[in-house]
Amino acid sequence: MRGLLGAAGFVALLEAAPRLGLVPAAYLPPASRIAAALGEEVRHGTFWVALLDTLQTWAYGLAVAVVCGVAAGMLIGSVPLLRVLTSSTVEFLRPIPSVALIPLAVLLYGTGRTATLLLVVYASFWQVLVQVLHGVADVDPVARDTAHSLRLSPWQRLRTLVWPTALPYTVTGIRLATSVALILTITGELIIGTPGLGKEIAVAQSSGAVPAMYALVVVTGLLGVAVNLATRSGERRLLRWHPSQRVAV
Amino acid sequence: MKALKVIALPAVLFAGWWVLSAGSKDFYRPPLRTILVAFADTWFGARIADDVLPSLARLGAGYAVALVLGIAAGVVIGRHPAVRETVEPVLEFLRAVPPPVLVPILILVAGIGDLMKVLVIVSGCVWPILLNTVEGVRAVDGVLADTCAVYRVPPVRRMVLRAASPQIVTGARQALSIGVILMVISEMFAARSGLGFTVVQFQRGFQIPEMWSGVLLLGLIGVALAALFRLVERSVLRWYHGQRAAEKQH
């Protein structure tokens, strides 16, 4: 209830500030004009094409990052020697800001989807990998010894011991990667010019269509909220059995 | 032996890059040797003062403002449930807006000068700090809070900030990597100087070795800042890491 009040207050502030002249309307159009611009946008096919482009780039990038991150994490995490050998390299590569790769991506792949995908995959891969590594390292020593005495095969051990332990961490990694991938998708579109919502924002900005630009920014925000809510509920469903998801009684 | 394991893979990768690229005639993938020569020529000179330091100064200014704003607002919101319930949906929305789309908006408001770039960094960095501070402040142990109230310990300074500091540090770490990204992006989009601007200029001018050296420098800055952060964290949270280690032993 209070939350609705807060949201209403925020919209009212956005409406009132430019109308009362507190902020020049040229910089911040009133909320009603942003809403009108949004209504105008959704009637055009280009908006939906851009939205679909953004979602596709995001989904491809995320899928590649998750598959590679989980596979690499399971492999590196299960072999102690690999873990020791790679840790310094992972620690070095991870903090490299993915946007540093933008000029490289443009040169090698032009302004197409591949250039943006490179950024998306690079940024979200590390989120997944690091979490999976933490997860694999967290296997209970007693359970591991038990599996050893029961002579479980490597595959059985992976499926019944390592995977359930690492799953909550992996899911956290995927949740982080999901929002990082969305940010980088829109960044790539904005800076590189890959087709999508980010490019539409850049076009609106350079053509001076201020309300339309704000409308598209609002859409990216709503997209972000939707993605956050979806991953959080997916996490709850997938980890229903896990102690961290139990409700206190 | 341990040092050997730490440097083994990086050494192999570096040597592999060096050898494989040595005879490269590919215009876009120059030999590593050429890139390193370009690195020294490009960045050890006037460019440090003209491009690198101003970029880092803007990052530092924006990050500092975001820390102060985020922690201050986070403490207020975290300590008052009514305020938190009111602003929560708005915060969820503002946090979900991808920070780079703020660049075109802030260009409208503040032009393309230093102010815009600092504002971009502030407005991207503030959310992880704010939200993590709120969570940390909410999770303050009730018994601890009551004890402090009885002994009249100044609550915010001596108790809340201390108890929430592990969470605040987590937020600050996320904010730092966002800040580096925004520092580069704000300069790529519209600027006349700065690291991001220079690297894009190299790319547009097809100065390929210089561009590679710029990418390398951006990477090194990211790595150096992460290492610096870990040093600061280790001294700020020394008590916390000690406590965790002690708990683990039991």
XYZ file of C-alpha atoms in Angstrom:
499
model
C 0.000 0.000 0.000
C 2.746 2.408 1.039
C 4.720 1.253 -1.977
C 1.924 2.313 -4.314
C 1.863 5.673 -2.548
C 5.617 6.024 -3.055
C 5.375 5.143 -6.734
C 2.475 7.568 -7.191
C 4.474 10.261 -5.401
C 7.445 9.647 -7.700
C 5.286 9.983 -10.827
C 3.612 13.093 -9.387
C 7.043 14.612 -8.725
C 8.096 13.882 -12.310
C 4.913 15.573 -13.509
C 5.089 18.589 -11.201
C 8.804 19.470 -11.318
C 8.863 20.470 -15.020
C 5.351 21.969 -14.940
C 6.257 24.260 -12.048
C 9.495 25.209 -13.785
C 11.784 23.601 -11.187
C 13.488 21.726 -14.032
C 13.428 22.953 -17.641
C 10.883 20.862 -19.550
C 13.399 20.589 -22.384
C 15.550 18.372 -20.107
C 12.850 16.535 -18.213
C 9.437 16.403 -19.868
C 6.453 15.926 -17.499
C 5.504 12.302 -16.793
C 2.307 12.647 -18.842
C 4.296 13.575 -21.959
C 6.675 10.656 -21.420
C 3.629 8.381 -21.135
C 2.164 9.869 -24.313
C 5.474 9.293 -26.115
C 5.461 5.711 -24.859
C 1.925 5.272 -26.206
C 3.154 6.619 -29.543
C 6.156 4.253 -29.548
C 4.187 1.065 -28.894
C 1.977 1.791 -31.912
C 5.005 1.568 -34.222
C 6.485 -1.685 -35.467
C 10.061 -0.400 -35.061
C 9.682 -0.359 -31.293
C 8.629 -3.997 -31.161
C 11.395 -5.011 -33.562
C 13.934 -3.217 -31.363
C 12.540 -4.835 -28.214
C 12.711 -8.265 -29.828
C 16.284 -7.617 -31.015
C 17.328 -6.654 -27.492
C 15.680 -9.722 -25.968
C 17.290 -12.013 -28.547
C 20.819 -10.654 -28.068
C 20.340 -10.850 -24.308
C 19.058 -14.437 -24.413
C 21.782 -15.701 -26.787
C 24.541 -14.056 -24.775
C 23.186 -15.296 -21.475
C 22.749 -18.850 -22.769
C 26.320 -19.044 -24.081
C 27.717 -17.554 -20.869
C 25.736 -19.907 -18.624
C 26.610 -23.071 -20.561
C 30.317 -22.183 -20.795
C 30.440 -20.920 -17.198
C 28.816 -24.011 -15.703
C 30.886 -26.431 -17.821
C 34.182 -24.666 -17.126
C 33.340 -24.203 -13.450
C 32.457 -27.875 -12.926
C 35.617 -29.006 -14.713
C 38.008 -26.573 -13.022
C 36.343 -26.954 -9.632
C 36.519 -30.762 -9.651
C 40.226 -30.974 -10.510
C 42.335 -29.445 -7.712
C 45.381 -28.946 -9.932
C 43.367 -27.017 -12.547
C 41.891 -24.913 -9.779
C 45.292 -23.868 -8.453
C 46.691 -23.232 -11.915
C 43.799 -21.100 -13.151
C 42.970 -19.056 -10.042
C 45.428 -16.237 -10.744
C 44.304 -16.014 -14.373
C 40.638 -15.896 -13.377
C 41.370 -13.206 -10.787
C 43.203 -11.209 -13.450
C 40.704 -11.547 -16.308
C 37.559 -11.058 -14.244
C 37.972 -7.381 -13.296
C 38.795 -6.332 -16.879
C 35.880 -4.044 -17.723
C 34.023 -5.599 -20.634
C 33.521 -2.200 -22.242
C 37.277 -2.126 -22.832
C 36.555 -4.690 -25.534
C 34.186 -2.363 -27.438
C 36.752 -0.978 -29.920
C 38.069 -4.475 -30.520
C 34.591 -5.906 -31.037
C 33.730 -3.147 -33.525
C 36.911 -3.699 -35.531
C 36.566 -7.448 -35.662
C 32.795 -7.786 -36.036
C 31.482 -4.423 -37.187
C 28.237 -3.173 -35.672
C 26.311 -6.435 -35.944
C 24.971 -8.604 -33.176
C 28.222 -10.567 -32.781
C 30.060 -7.473 -31.529
C 27.526 -6.904 -28.739
C 27.358 -10.630 -27.980
C 31.112 -10.596 -27.324
C 30.614 -7.998 -24.569
C 27.576 -9.746 -23.117
C 29.240 -13.161 -22.978
C 32.511 -11.811 -21.568
C 30.784 -9.890 -18.773
C 28.313 -12.569 -17.722
C 30.624 -15.593 -18.074
C 32.711 -14.597 -15.040
C 29.640 -14.123 -12.845
C 28.605 -17.731 -13.491
C 32.100 -19.241 -13.391
C 33.088 -17.724 -10.053
C 29.847 -18.776 -8.384
C 30.097 -22.350 -9.721
C 33.690 -22.539 -8.449
C 32.540 -21.428 -4.976
C 29.754 -23.979 -5.120
C 31.941 -26.919 -6.102
C 34.406 -26.009 -3.341
C 31.582 -26.076 -0.784
C 30.943 -29.845 -0.981
C 30.679 -31.243 2.551
C 33.865 -33.235 3.380
C 31.869 -35.954 5.180
C 29.552 -36.384 2.200
C 32.570 -36.522 -0.100
C 34.219 -39.220 2.004
C 30.929 -41.115 2.112
C 30.671 -40.990 -1.664
C 34.229 -42.230 -1.806
C 33.576 -45.225 0.451
C 30.420 -46.053 -1.506
C 32.620 -46.115 -4.622
C 30.400 -43.818 -6.592
C 31.555 -43.384 -10.160
C 32.742 -39.899 -11.155
C 29.462 -39.359 -12.998
C 27.369 -40.455 -10.010
C 29.423 -38.235 -7.746
C 28.896 -35.268 -10.041
C 25.155 -35.850 -10.275
C 24.313 -36.693 -6.662
C 26.981 -34.819 -4.703
C 28.598 -31.923 -6.552
C 25.605 -30.734 -8.569
C 23.119 -30.362 -5.661
C 25.775 -28.572 -3.576
C 26.763 -26.221 -6.368
C 23.223 -25.554 -7.602
C 22.311 -22.722 -5.197
C 25.589 -20.959 -6.015
C 25.080 -21.562 -9.723
C 21.597 -20.106 -9.558
C 22.956 -17.008 -7.799
C 25.563 -16.708 -10.547
C 22.900 -17.003 -13.226
C 20.779 -14.382 -11.482
C 23.729 -11.951 -11.402
C 24.603 -12.800 -15.008
C 21.026 -12.168 -16.128
C 21.030 -8.515 -15.138
C 24.653 -7.981 -16.202
C 23.797 -9.424 -19.625
C 20.849 -7.047 -19.998
C 22.997 -4.039 -19.074
C 25.718 -5.020 -21.539
C 23.207 -5.759 -24.302
C 21.776 -2.271 -24.042
C 25.252 -0.751 -23.652
C 26.421 -2.457 -26.825
C 23.380 -1.208 -28.709
C 23.868 2.303 -27.372
C 27.603 2.613 -28.072
C 28.252 0.197 -30.934
C 24.915 0.689 -32.693
C 23.728 -2.916 -32.769
C 19.972 -2.864 -33.529
C 17.840 -2.813 -30.370
C 16.418 -0.549 -27.670
C 19.809 1.000 -26.874
C 20.254 2.091 -30.479
C 16.738 3.572 -30.477
C 17.688 5.594 -27.394
C 20.800 6.916 -29.141
C 18.736 7.793 -32.232
C 16.095 9.572 -30.125
C 18.815 11.487 -28.303
C 20.612 12.663 -31.431
C 17.345 13.673 -33.111
C 16.224 15.646 -30.059
C 13.135 13.521 -29.403
C 13.406 13.978 -25.634
C 10.072 12.469 -24.494
C 10.632 9.424 -26.736
C 14.117 8.988 -25.274
C 12.713 9.034 -21.732
C 9.975 6.618 -22.779
C 12.572 4.137 -24.064
C 14.644 4.538 -20.883
C 11.509 3.723 -18.871
C 11.039 0.616 -21.031
C 14.605 -0.551 -20.295
C 13.944 -0.018 -16.585
C 10.708 -2.019 -16.725
C 12.544 -4.729 -18.648
C 15.147 -4.807 -15.876
C 12.452 -5.083 -13.189
C 10.732 -7.896 -15.107
C 14.010 -9.782 -15.488
C 14.783 -9.368 -11.760
C 11.346 -10.605 -10.716
C 11.458 -13.544 -13.124
C 14.898 -14.721 -11.986
C 13.964 -14.361 -8.324
C 10.827 -16.469 -8.708
C 12.715 -18.975 -10.871
C 15.340 -19.238 -8.135
C 12.675 -19.917 -5.527
C 11.056 -22.607 -7.644
C 14.297 -24.350 -8.564
C 15.630 -24.328 -4.999
C 12.393 -25.134 -3.197
C 14.125 -28.043 -1.454
C 17.046 -25.980 -0.216
C 17.250 -24.786 3.439
C 17.876 -21.157 2.376
C 14.406 -21.022 0.811
C 12.482 -22.371 3.787
C 10.073 -19.987 5.400
C 10.529 -19.580 9.143
C 7.505 -20.679 11.174
C 56.305 -23.982 -5.672
C 53.161 -22.011 -4.932
C 54.474 -18.977 -6.786
C 55.202 -21.225 -9.754
C 51.594 -22.395 -9.848
C 50.337 -18.824 -9.676
C 52.412 -17.592 -12.606
C 52.484 -20.781 -14.702
C 49.273 -20.319 -16.691
C 49.607 -16.531 -17.195
C 53.192 -17.096 -18.393
C 52.065 -19.795 -20.842
C 49.233 -17.626 -22.155
C 51.490 -14.615 -22.536
C 54.200 -16.633 -24.256
C 51.580 -18.260 -26.485
C 50.215 -14.871 -27.536
C 53.748 -13.602 -28.136
C 54.827 -16.581 -30.263
C 51.579 -17.081 -32.186
C 51.282 -13.403 -33.061
C 55.005 -12.872 -33.760
C 54.814 -13.173 -37.534
C 51.248 -11.902 -37.840
C 50.562 -9.999 -41.036
C 46.866 -9.587 -40.114
C 46.220 -5.844 -39.976
C 43.705 -6.200 -37.131
C 45.768 -8.609 -35.013
C 49.272 -7.146 -34.801
C 52.150 -8.983 -33.061
C 52.217 -8.574 -29.286
C 55.662 -6.986 -29.630
C 54.216 -4.179 -31.745
C 51.396 -3.683 -29.227
C 53.809 -3.416 -26.303
C 56.014 -0.930 -28.182
C 52.889 1.076 -29.006
C 51.878 0.850 -25.327
C 55.098 2.502 -24.178
C 55.006 5.146 -26.938
C 51.338 5.945 -26.461
C 50.827 6.048 -22.725
C 54.192 6.952 -21.147
C 54.117 10.631 -21.963
C 51.746 13.559 -22.153
C 48.748 11.223 -22.414
C 49.002 10.224 -18.762
C 48.319 13.782 -17.666
C 45.914 14.589 -20.530
C 43.738 11.496 -20.666
C 44.433 8.893 -17.998
C 44.558 11.014 -14.855
C 41.451 13.125 -15.641
C 39.490 9.926 -16.279
C 40.613 8.439 -12.972
C 39.914 11.712 -11.160
C 36.343 11.750 -12.481
C 35.923 8.138 -11.415
C 37.266 8.941 -7.933
C 35.013 11.974 -7.530
C 31.890 10.168 -8.730
C 32.620 7.092 -6.661
C 33.215 9.137 -3.496
C 29.964 11.075 -3.921
C 28.076 7.818 -4.571
C 29.555 6.262 -1.407
C 28.507 9.194 0.788
C 25.038 9.482 -0.771
C 24.401 5.752 -0.856
C 25.463 5.068 2.724
C 23.652 8.128 4.129
C 20.388 7.378 2.324
C 20.768 3.649 3.010
C 21.064 4.201 6.782
C 17.984 6.435 6.819
C 15.918 4.037 4.691
C 17.134 0.965 6.545
C 16.313 2.363 9.993
C 12.779 3.495 9.156
C 10.481 0.714 7.919
C 7.785 3.199 6.843
C 10.233 5.062 4.606
C 11.508 1.789 3.219
C 8.069 0.491 2.281
C 7.253 3.787 0.592
C 10.348 4.086 -1.574
C 10.982 0.393 -2.270
C 9.146 0.080 -5.642
C 10.732 3.295 -6.924
C 14.189 2.082 -5.878
C 13.583 -1.285 -7.547
C 12.770 0.529 -10.769
C 15.654 3.007 -10.646
C 18.086 0.205 -9.863
C 16.863 -1.822 -12.833
C 17.483 0.966 -15.350
C 20.746 -0.024 -17.088
C 23.187 2.730 -15.981
C 24.607 3.440 -19.471
C 21.239 4.741 -20.750
C 21.666 7.593 -18.268
C 24.465 8.967 -20.453
C 22.164 10.439 -23.139
C 19.857 11.855 -20.453
C 22.634 13.475 -18.487
C 24.139 14.933 -21.668
C 20.865 16.865 -22.007
C 21.052 18.106 -18.444
C 24.758 18.747 -17.978
C 26.286 18.961 -21.461
C 29.321 16.860 -22.293
C 31.747 18.269 -19.714
C 33.254 16.806 -16.574
C 30.034 17.368 -14.618
C 28.069 15.018 -16.881
C 30.649 12.258 -16.579
C 30.828 12.520 -12.809
C 27.013 12.536 -12.603
C 26.843 9.411 -14.782
C 29.280 7.639 -12.464
C 27.385 8.794 -9.345
C 23.994 7.764 -10.693
C 25.241 4.307 -11.672
C 27.309 3.594 -8.547
C 24.847 4.782 -5.943
C 22.292 1.924 -6.273
C 24.336 -1.113 -5.269
C 25.767 0.860 -2.319
C 22.348 2.134 -1.271
C 20.543 -1.210 -1.526
C 23.290 -3.158 0.224
C 23.448 -0.567 3.014
C 19.678 -0.868 3.489
C 19.969 -4.661 3.740
C 22.925 -4.424 6.111
C 21.207 -1.896 8.366
C 18.015 -3.980 8.446
C 19.946 -7.057 9.496
C 21.519 -5.427 12.573
C 21.160 -7.813 15.495
C 18.241 -6.759 17.720
C 19.961 -7.687 20.982
C 23.022 -5.698 19.920
C 20.850 -2.684 19.121
C 19.099 -2.878 22.505
C 22.392 -3.258 24.353
C 23.809 -0.226 22.597
C 20.667 1.747 23.453
C 20.999 0.827 27.135
C 24.650 1.840 27.282
C 23.958 4.959 25.228
C 26.397 4.075 22.488
C 25.862 6.530 19.614
C 23.766 4.189 17.456
C 24.572 5.157 13.876
C 28.269 5.829 14.100
C 29.394 3.172 16.553
C 26.906 0.376 15.933
C 24.864 0.516 12.708
C 27.676 1.430 10.330
C 29.988 -1.116 11.928
C 27.446 -3.930 11.865
C 26.407 -3.169 8.287
C 29.950 -2.701 6.987
C 30.364 -6.170 5.406
C 27.225 -5.530 3.332
C 28.289 -1.969 2.543
C 31.652 -3.246 1.315
C 29.885 -5.759 -0.949
C 27.856 -2.921 -2.452
C 30.954 -0.753 -2.801
C 32.718 -3.551 -4.674
C 29.859 -3.918 -7.172
C 29.736 -0.143 -7.518
C 33.442 0.050 -8.331
C 33.181 -2.209 -11.366
C 30.084 -0.328 -12.541
C 32.019 2.914 -12.040
C 34.898 1.781 -14.254
C 32.437 0.778 -16.983
C 30.646 4.121 -16.772
C 33.919 6.056 -16.770
C 34.768 4.470 -20.130
C 31.268 4.714 -21.606
C 30.696 8.344 -20.663
C 33.866 9.164 -22.593
C 33.021 6.990 -25.569
C 29.642 8.563 -26.097
C 30.573 12.209 -26.119
C 33.884 13.657 -25.081
C 36.989 15.445 -26.224
C 39.447 13.765 -23.899
C 39.750 10.806 -21.606
C 40.672 7.163 -21.885
C 37.483 5.917 -23.522
C 37.552 8.769 -26.032
C 41.195 8.149 -26.955
C 40.708 4.425 -27.462
C 37.710 5.014 -29.728
C 39.713 7.619 -31.676
C 42.425 5.028 -32.271
C 39.820 2.546 -33.454
C 38.198 5.030 -35.856
C 41.622 6.093 -37.147
C 42.642 2.461 -37.679
C 45.661 2.920 -35.385
C 45.410 -0.732 -34.514
C 48.443 -1.318 -32.226
C 47.594 1.879 -30.300
C 44.003 0.682 -29.929
C 45.116 -2.720 -28.613
C 47.399 -0.936 -26.142
C 44.405 1.113 -24.979
C 42.350 -2.020 -24.411
C 45.292 -3.441 -22.475
C 45.549 -0.287 -20.355
C 41.818 -0.325 -19.546
C 42.169 -3.945 -18.482
C 45.155 -3.162 -16.277
C 43.272 -0.270 -14.651
C 40.362 -2.581 -13.876
C 42.695 -5.161 -12.352
C 44.640 -2.536 -10.359
C 41.486 -0.978 -8.928
C 40.152 -4.400 -7.916
C 43.453 -5.159 -6.162
C 43.412 -1.779 -4.406
C 39.852 -2.425 -3.270
C 40.841 -5.791 -1.818
C 43.644 -4.104 0.173
C 41.259 -1.507 1.609
C 38.651 -4.170 2.333
C 41.157 -6.307 4.180
C 41.981 -3.484 6.602
C 38.417 -2.186 7.007
C 36.887 -5.635 7.561
C 39.782 -7.202 9.437
C 37.542 -7.876 12.455
C 34.901 -9.490 10.244
C 37.233 -11.842 8.395
C 38.810 -12.829 11.724
C 35.383 -13.552 13.188
C 34.402 -15.650 10.154
C 37.635 -17.626 10.307
C 37.125 -18.277 14.019
C 33.537 -19.415 13.432
C 34.660 -21.795 10.717
C 37.101 -23.526 13.035
C 34.379 -24.564 15.439
